[in-house]
PDB file of C-alpha atoms in Angstrom:
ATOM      1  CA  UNK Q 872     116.666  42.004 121.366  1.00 52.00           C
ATOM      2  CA  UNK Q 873     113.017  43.578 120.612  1.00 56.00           C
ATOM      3  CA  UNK Q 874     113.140  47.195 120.190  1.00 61.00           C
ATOM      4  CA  UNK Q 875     111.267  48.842 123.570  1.00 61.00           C
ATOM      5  CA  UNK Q 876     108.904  52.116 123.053  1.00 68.00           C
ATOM      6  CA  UNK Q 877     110.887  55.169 123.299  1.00 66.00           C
ATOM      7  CA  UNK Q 878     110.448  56.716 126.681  1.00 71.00           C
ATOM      8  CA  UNK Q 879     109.204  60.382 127.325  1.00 90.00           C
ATOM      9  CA  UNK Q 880     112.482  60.890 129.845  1.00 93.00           C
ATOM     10  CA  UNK Q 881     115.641  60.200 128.059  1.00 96.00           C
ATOM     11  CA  UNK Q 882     117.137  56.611 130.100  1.00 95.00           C
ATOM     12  CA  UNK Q 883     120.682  58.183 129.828  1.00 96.00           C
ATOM     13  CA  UNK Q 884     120.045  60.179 133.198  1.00 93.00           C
ATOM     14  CA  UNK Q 885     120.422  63.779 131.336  1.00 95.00           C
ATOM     15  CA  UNK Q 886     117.120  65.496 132.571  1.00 94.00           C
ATOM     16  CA  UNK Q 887     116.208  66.196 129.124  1.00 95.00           C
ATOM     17  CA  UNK Q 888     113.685  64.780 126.658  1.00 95.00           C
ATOM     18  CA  UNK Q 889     114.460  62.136 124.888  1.00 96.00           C
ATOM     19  CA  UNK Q 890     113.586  63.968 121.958  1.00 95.00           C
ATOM     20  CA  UNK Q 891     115.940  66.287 122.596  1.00 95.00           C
ATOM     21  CA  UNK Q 892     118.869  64.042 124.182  1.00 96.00           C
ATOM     22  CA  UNK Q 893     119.724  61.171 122.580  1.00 97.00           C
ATOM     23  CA  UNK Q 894     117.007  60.299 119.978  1.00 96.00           C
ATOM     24  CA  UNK Q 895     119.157  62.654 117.308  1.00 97.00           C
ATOM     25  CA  UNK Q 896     121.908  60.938 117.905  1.00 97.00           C
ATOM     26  CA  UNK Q 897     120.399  57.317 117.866  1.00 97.00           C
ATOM     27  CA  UNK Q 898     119.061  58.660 113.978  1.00 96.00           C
ATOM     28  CA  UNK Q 899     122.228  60.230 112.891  1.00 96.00           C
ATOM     29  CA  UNK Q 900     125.237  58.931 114.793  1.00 94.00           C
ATOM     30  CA  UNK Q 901     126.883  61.835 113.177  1.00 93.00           C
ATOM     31  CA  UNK Q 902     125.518  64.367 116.011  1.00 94.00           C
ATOM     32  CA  UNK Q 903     127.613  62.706 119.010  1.00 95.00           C
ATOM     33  CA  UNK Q 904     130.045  65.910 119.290  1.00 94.00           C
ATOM     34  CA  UNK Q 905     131.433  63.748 121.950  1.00 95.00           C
ATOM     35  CA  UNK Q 906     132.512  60.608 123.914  1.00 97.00           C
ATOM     36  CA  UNK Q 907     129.604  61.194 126.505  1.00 97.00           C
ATOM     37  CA  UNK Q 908     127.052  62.072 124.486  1.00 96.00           C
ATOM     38  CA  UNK Q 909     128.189  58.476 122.396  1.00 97.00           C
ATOM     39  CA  UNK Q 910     128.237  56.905 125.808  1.00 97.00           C
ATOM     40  CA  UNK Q 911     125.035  58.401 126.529  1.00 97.00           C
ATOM     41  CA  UNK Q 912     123.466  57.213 123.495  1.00 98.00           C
ATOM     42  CA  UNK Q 913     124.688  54.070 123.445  1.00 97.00           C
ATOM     43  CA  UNK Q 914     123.309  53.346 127.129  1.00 97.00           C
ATOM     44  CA  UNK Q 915     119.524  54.508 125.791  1.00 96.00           C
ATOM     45  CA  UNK Q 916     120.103  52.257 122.672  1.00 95.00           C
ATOM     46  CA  UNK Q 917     120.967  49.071 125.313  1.00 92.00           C
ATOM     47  CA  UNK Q 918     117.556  50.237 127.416  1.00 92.00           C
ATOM     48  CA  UNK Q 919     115.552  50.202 124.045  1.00 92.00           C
ATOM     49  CA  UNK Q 920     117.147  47.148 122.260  1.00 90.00           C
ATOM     50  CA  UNK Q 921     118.413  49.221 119.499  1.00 93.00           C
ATOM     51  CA  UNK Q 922     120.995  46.430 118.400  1.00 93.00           C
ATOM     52  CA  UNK Q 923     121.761  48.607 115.093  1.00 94.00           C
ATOM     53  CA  UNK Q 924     122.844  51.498 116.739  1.00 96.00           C
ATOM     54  CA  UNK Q 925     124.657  49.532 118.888  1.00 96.00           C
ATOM     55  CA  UNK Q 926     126.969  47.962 116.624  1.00 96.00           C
ATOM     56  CA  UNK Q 927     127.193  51.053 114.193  1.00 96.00           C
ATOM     57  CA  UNK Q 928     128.598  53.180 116.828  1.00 97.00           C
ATOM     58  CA  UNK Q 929     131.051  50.046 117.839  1.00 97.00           C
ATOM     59  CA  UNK Q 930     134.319  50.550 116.240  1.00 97.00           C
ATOM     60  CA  UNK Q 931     135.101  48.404 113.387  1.00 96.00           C
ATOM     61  CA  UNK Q 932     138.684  46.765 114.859  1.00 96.00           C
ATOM     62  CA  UNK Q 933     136.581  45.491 117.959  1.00 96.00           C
ATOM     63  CA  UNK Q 934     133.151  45.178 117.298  1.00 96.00           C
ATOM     64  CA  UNK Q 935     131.369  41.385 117.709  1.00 94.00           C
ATOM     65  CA  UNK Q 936     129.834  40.375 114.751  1.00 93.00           C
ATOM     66  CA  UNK Q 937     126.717  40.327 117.013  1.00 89.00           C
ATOM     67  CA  UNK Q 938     125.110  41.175 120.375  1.00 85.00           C
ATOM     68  CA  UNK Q 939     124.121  38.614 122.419  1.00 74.00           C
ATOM     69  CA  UNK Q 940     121.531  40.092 124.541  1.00 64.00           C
ATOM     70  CA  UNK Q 941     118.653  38.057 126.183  1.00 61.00           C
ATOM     71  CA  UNK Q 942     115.311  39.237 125.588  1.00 58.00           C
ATOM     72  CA  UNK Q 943     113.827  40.950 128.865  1.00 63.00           C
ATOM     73  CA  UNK Q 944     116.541  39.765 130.848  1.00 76.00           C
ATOM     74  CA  UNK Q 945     117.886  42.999 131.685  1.00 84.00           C
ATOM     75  CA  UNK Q 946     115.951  45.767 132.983  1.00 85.00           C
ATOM     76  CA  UNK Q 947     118.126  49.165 132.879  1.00 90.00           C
ATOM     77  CA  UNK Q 948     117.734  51.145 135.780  1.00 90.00           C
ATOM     78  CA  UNK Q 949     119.851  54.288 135.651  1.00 93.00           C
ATOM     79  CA  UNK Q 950     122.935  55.663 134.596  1.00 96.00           C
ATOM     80  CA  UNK Q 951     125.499  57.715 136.653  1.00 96.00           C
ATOM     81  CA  UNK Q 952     128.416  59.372 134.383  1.00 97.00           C
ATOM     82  CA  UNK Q 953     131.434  59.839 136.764  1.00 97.00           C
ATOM     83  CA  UNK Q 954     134.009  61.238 134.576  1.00 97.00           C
ATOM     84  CA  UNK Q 955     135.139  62.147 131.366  1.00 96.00           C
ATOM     85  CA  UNK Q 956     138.502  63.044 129.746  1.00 95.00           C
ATOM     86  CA  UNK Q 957     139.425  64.216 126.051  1.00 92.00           C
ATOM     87  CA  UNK Q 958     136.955  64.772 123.491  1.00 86.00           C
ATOM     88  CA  UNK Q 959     138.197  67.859 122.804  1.00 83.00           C
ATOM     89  CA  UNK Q 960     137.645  69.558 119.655  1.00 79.00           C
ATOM     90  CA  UNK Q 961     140.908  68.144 117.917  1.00 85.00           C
ATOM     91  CA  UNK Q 962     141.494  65.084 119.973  1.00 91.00           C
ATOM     92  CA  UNK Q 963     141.094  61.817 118.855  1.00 95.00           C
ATOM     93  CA  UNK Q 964     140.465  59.945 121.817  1.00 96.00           C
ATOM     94  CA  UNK Q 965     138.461  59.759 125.120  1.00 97.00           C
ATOM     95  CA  UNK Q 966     137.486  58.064 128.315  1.00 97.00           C
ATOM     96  CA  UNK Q 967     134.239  57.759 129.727  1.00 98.00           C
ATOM     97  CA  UNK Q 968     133.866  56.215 133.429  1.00 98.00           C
ATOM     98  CA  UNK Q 969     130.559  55.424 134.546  1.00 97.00           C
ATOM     99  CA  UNK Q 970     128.039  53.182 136.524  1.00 96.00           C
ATOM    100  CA  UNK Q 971     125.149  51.558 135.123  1.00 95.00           C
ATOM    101  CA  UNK Q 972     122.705  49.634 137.101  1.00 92.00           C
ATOM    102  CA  UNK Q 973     120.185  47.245 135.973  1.00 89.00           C
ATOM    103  CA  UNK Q 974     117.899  43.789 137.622  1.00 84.00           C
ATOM    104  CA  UNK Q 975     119.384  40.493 135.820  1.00 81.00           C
ATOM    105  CA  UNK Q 976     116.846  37.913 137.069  1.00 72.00           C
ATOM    106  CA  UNK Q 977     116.580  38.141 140.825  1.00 69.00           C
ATOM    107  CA  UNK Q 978     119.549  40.416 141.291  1.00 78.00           C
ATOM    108  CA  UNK Q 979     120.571  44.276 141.646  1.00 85.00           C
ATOM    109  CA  UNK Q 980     123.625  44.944 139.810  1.00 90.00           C
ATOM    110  CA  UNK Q 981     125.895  47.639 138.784  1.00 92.00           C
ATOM    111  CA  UNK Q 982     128.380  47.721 136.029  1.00 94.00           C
ATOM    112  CA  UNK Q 983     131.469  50.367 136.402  1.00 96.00           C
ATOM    113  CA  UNK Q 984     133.115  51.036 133.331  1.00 97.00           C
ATOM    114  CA  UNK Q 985     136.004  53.376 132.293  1.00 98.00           C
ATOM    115  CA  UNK Q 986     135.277  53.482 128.383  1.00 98.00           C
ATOM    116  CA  UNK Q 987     137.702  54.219 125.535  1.00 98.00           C
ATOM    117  CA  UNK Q 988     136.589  55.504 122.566  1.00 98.00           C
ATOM    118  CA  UNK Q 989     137.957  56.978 119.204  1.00 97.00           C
ATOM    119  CA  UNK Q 990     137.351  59.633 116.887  1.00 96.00           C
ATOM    120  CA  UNK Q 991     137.864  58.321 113.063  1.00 95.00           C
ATOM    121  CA  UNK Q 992     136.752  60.193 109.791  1.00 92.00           C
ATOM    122  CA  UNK Q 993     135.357  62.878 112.381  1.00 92.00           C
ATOM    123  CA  UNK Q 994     132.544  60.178 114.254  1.00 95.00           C
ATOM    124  CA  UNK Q 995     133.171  59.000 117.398  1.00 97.00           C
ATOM    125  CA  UNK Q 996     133.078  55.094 118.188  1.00 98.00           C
ATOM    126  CA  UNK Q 997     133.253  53.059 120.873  1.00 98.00           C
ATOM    127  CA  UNK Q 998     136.566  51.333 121.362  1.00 97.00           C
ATOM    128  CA  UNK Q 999     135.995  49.286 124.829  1.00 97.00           C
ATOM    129  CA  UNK Q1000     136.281  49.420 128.135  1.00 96.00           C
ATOM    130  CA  UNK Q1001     137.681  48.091 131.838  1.00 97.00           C
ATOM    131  CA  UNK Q1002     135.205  46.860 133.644  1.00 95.00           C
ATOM    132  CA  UNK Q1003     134.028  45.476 137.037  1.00 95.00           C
ATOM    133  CA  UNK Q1004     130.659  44.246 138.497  1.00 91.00           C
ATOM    134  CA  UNK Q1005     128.773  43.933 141.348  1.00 91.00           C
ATOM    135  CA  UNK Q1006     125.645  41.801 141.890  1.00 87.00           C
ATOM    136  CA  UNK Q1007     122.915  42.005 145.223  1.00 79.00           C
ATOM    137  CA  UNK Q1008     119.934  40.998 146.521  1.00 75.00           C
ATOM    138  CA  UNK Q1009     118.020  43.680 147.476  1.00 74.00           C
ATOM    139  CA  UNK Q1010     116.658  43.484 151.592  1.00 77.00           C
ATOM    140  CA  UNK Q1011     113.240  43.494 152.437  1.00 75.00           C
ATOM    141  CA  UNK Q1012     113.617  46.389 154.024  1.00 84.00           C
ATOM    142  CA  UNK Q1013     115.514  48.512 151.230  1.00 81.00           C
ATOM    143  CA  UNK Q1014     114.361  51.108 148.678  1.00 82.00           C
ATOM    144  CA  UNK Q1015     112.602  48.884 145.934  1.00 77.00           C
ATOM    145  CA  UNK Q1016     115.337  48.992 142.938  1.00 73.00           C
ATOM    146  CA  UNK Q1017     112.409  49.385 140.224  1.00 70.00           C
ATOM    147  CA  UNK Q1018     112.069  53.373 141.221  1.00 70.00           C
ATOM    148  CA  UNK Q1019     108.998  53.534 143.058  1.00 76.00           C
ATOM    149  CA  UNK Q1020     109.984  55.267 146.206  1.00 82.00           C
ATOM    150  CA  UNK Q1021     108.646  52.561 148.230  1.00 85.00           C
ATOM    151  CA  UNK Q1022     110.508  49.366 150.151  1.00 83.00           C
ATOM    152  CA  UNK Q1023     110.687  46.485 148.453  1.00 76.00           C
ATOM    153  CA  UNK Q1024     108.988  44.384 150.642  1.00 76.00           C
ATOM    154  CA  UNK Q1025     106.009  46.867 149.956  1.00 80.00           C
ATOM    155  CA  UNK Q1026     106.785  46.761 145.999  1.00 77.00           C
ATOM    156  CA  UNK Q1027     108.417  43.847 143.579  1.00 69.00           C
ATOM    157  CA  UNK Q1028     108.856  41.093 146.590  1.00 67.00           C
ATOM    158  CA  UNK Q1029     105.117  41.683 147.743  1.00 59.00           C
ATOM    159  CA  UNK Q1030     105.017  39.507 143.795  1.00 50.00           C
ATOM    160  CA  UNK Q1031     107.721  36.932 144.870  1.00 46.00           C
ATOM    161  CA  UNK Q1032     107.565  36.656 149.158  1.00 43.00           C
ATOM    162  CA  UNK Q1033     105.767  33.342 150.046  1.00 38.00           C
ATOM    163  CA  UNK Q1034     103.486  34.489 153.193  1.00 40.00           C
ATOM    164  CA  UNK Q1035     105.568  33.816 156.652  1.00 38.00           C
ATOM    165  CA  UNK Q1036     109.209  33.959 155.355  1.00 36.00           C
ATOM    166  CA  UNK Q1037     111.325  36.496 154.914  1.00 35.00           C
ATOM    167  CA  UNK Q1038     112.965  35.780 151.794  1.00 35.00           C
ATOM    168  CA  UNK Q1039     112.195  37.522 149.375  1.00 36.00           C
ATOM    169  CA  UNK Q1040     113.206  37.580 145.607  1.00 37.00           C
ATOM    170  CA  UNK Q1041     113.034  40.102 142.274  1.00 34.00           C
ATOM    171  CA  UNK Q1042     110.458  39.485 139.832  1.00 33.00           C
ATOM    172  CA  UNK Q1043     112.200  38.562 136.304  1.00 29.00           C
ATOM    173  CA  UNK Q1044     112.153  41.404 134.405  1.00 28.00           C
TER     174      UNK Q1044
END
């Protein structure tokens, strides 16, 4: 996966700068004081292709021995963090839940996951998770997925919509 520019905006849905967010944490993955702010980071290293990261925040007992990750065939569209438990200054473990969606070809999806992970040697690592996904096509009619504001038969399908039908399809990332 080709590294992307790093965005003004952090990706991880904070409200801070990405300077200030998860960039420290990216360079020295011994500032995540937490399992969210790991989960965090990890979810901005997935929107930038920062593969390295990646698997040096991946604990060791189930890490891949790579990360099979198309070029440009995922474009990250937001994170929403939904819970967290543990983390605590002594504990060892924690669980974050969340909901990240993303365009994979032509489709809207959203991945829920309830995410272990584990505190070793005082860094926290990602252990792995339950998850479940959903996949849509967007209607004509519906909030374009890419952010704009506007409907999608207004935004990405105006690219994809063949004049007189009304299907309409998602650019591929």
């Amino acid at each position: 996966m080709k590294e992307q520019t790093p965005p003004v905006q952090c990706p991880c849905g904070s409200g801070r700068l990405f300077t200030e967010c998860c960039r420290p944490v990216i360079e020295n993955h011994e500032r995540a004081s937490s399992p969210e702010e790991l989960m965090r980071s990890r979810y901005t290293a997935f929107t930038l292709g920062n593969n390295r990261y990646l698997m040096e925040s991946w604990a060791e007992e189930t890490r891949p021995r790579e990360i099979n990750a198309d070029e440009g065939a995922i474009q990250w569209l937001g994170l929403t963090v939904e819970s967290c438990e543990g983390g605590e200054d002594d504990s060892k473990e924690g669980t974050v839940t969340f909901t990240a969606r993303f365009l994979s070809g032509r489709h809207l999806c959203s991945l829920h996951e309830r995410s272990r992970f584990i505190r070793k040697k005082g860094l926290w690592f990602y252990l792995d998770g339950e998850t479940r996904s959903t996949t849509e096509k967007p209607g004509r009619n519906s909030p374009c997925p890419c952010g704009s504001g506007k409907k999608y038969k207004r935004c990405c399908c105006q690219a994809d919509c063949s004049p007189g039908t009304d299907v309409c399809s998602l650019p591929a990332p």
